[in-house]
Structures are given as C-alpha cells and as structure tokens.
XYZ file of N, CA and C in Angstrom:
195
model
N 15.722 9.069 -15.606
C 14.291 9.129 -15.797
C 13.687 9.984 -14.686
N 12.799 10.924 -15.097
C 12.156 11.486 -14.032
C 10.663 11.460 -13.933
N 10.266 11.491 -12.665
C 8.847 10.563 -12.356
C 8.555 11.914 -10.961
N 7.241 12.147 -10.957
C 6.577 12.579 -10.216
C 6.352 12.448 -8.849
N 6.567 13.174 -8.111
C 6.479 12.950 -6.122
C 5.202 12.225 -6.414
N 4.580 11.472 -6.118
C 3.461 10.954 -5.587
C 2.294 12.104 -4.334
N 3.249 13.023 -3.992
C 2.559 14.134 -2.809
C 2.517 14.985 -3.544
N 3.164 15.663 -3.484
C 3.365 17.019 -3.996
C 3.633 17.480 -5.623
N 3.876 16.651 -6.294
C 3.673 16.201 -7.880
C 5.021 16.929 -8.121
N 5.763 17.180 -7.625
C 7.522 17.633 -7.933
C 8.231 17.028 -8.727
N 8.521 17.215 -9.892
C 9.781 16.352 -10.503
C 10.555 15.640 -10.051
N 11.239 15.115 -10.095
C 12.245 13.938 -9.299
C 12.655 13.279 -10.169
N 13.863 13.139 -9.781
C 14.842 12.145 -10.468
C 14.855 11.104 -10.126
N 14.770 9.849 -10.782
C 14.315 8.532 -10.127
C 15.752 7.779 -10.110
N 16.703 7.567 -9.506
C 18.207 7.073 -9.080
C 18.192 6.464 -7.798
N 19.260 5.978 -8.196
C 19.867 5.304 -6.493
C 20.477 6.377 -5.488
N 20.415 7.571 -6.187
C 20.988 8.836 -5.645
C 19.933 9.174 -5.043
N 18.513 9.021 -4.995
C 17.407 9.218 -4.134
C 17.088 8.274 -3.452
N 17.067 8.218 -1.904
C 17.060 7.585 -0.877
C 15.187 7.517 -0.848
N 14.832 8.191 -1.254
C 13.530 8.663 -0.798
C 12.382 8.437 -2.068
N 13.135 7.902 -3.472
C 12.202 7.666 -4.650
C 11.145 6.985 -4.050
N 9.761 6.639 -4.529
C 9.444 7.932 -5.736
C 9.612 9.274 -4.946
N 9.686 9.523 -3.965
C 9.303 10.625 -3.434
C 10.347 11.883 -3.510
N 9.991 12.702 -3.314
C 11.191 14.069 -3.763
C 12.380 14.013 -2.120
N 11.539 13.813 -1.867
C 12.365 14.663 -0.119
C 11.370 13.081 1.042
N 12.235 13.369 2.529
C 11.797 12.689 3.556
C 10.741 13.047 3.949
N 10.040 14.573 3.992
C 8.919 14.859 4.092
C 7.479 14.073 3.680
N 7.855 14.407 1.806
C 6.723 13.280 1.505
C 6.704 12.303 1.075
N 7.753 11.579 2.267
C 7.606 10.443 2.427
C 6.981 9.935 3.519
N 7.187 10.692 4.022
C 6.602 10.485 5.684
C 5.423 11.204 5.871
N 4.800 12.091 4.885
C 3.355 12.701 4.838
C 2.644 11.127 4.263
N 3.209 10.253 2.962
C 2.070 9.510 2.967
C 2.313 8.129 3.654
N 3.107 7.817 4.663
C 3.309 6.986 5.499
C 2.406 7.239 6.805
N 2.185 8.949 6.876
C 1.023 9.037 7.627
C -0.410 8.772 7.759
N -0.401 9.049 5.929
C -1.530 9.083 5.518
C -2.219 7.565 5.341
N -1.091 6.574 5.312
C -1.269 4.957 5.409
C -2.188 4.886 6.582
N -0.978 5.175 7.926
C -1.398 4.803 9.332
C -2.380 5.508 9.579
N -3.344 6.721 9.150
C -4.228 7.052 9.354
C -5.412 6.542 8.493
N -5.067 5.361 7.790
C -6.239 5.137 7.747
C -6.900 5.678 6.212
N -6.361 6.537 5.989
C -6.506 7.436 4.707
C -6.666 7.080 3.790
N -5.675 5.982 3.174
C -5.775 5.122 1.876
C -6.511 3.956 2.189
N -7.132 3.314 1.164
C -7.823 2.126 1.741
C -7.966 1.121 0.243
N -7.622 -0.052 0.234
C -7.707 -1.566 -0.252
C -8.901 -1.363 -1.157
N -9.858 -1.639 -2.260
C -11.344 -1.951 -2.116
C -11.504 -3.441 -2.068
N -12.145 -4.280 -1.466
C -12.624 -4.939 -1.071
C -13.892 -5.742 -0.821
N -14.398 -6.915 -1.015
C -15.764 -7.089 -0.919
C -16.190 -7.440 0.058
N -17.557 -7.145 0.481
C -17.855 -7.501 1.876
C -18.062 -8.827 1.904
N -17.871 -9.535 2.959
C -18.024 -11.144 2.640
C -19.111 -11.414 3.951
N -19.680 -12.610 3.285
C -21.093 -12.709 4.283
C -20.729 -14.000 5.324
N -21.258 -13.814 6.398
C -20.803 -14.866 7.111
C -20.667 -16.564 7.018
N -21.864 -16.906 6.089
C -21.760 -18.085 4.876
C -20.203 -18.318 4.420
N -20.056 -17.462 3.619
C -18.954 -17.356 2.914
C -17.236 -18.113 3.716
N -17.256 -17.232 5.179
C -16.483 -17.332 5.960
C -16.269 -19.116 6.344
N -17.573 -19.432 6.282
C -18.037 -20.820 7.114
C -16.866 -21.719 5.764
N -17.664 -21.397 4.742
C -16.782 -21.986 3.836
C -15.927 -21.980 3.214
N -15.090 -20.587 3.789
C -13.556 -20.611 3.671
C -12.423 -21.811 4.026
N -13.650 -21.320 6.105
C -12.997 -22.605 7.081
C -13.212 -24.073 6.447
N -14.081 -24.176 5.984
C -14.361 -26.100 5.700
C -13.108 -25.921 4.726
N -12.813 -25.195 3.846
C -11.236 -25.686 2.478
C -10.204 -25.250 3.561
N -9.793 -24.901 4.126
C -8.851 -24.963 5.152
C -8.529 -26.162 5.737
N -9.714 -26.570 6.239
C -9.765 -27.686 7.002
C -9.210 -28.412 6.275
N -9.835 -29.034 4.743
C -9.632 -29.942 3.910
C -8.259 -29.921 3.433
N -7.444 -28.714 3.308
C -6.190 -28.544 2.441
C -5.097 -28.634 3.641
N -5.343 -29.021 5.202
C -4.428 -29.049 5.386
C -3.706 -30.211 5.763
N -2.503 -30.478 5.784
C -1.729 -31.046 5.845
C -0.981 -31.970 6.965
C-alpha cells in the first residue's frame, strides 16, 4: 500500500521495510518532530474558566479513593 509523506507529499511505501512510515526518509521525520517542539502544531481546545477548574477539583476530591 502506498500512502503519502505527510511533509513533502512523496509516495511511499507503507512496510515494515520503512523505518520511517508514514514518512518517506529521516528528514521528514525529523522536520515534523520539529515542527511539534516548536510549537507549530497545536490541539484545539476550549478555554476553561476558572469556575470550571474549581469544579473539576471538588469531583476529584469526591472520586478519590
């Protein structure tokens, strides 16, 4: 089966013969391992209000053990 670099959009063969799937090469693998640690990619997420937090802690409290 062949599947797309995720970087560089290169064909690739998707095997156990690739050390580096999805990715084509060590390069871009390590371009978007950079691109992690920089911060680059990001989660979406909701902002949570400090309320919210308060009453995270109180079911914590309650669920533990």
């Amino acid at each position: 089966m062949n599947v797309e670099c995720p970087n560089c959009k290169k064909s690739v063969e998707w095997s156990e013969d690739n050390p580096f799937r999805p990715f084509c090469c060590e390069r871009c693998k390590l371009i978007d391992l950079g691109a992690w640690a920089n911060e680059e990619y990001r989660v979406p997420a909701q902002n949570v209000s400090p309320e919210d937090l308060d009453q995270l802690d109180s079911l914590d409290e309650n669920t533990r053990h």
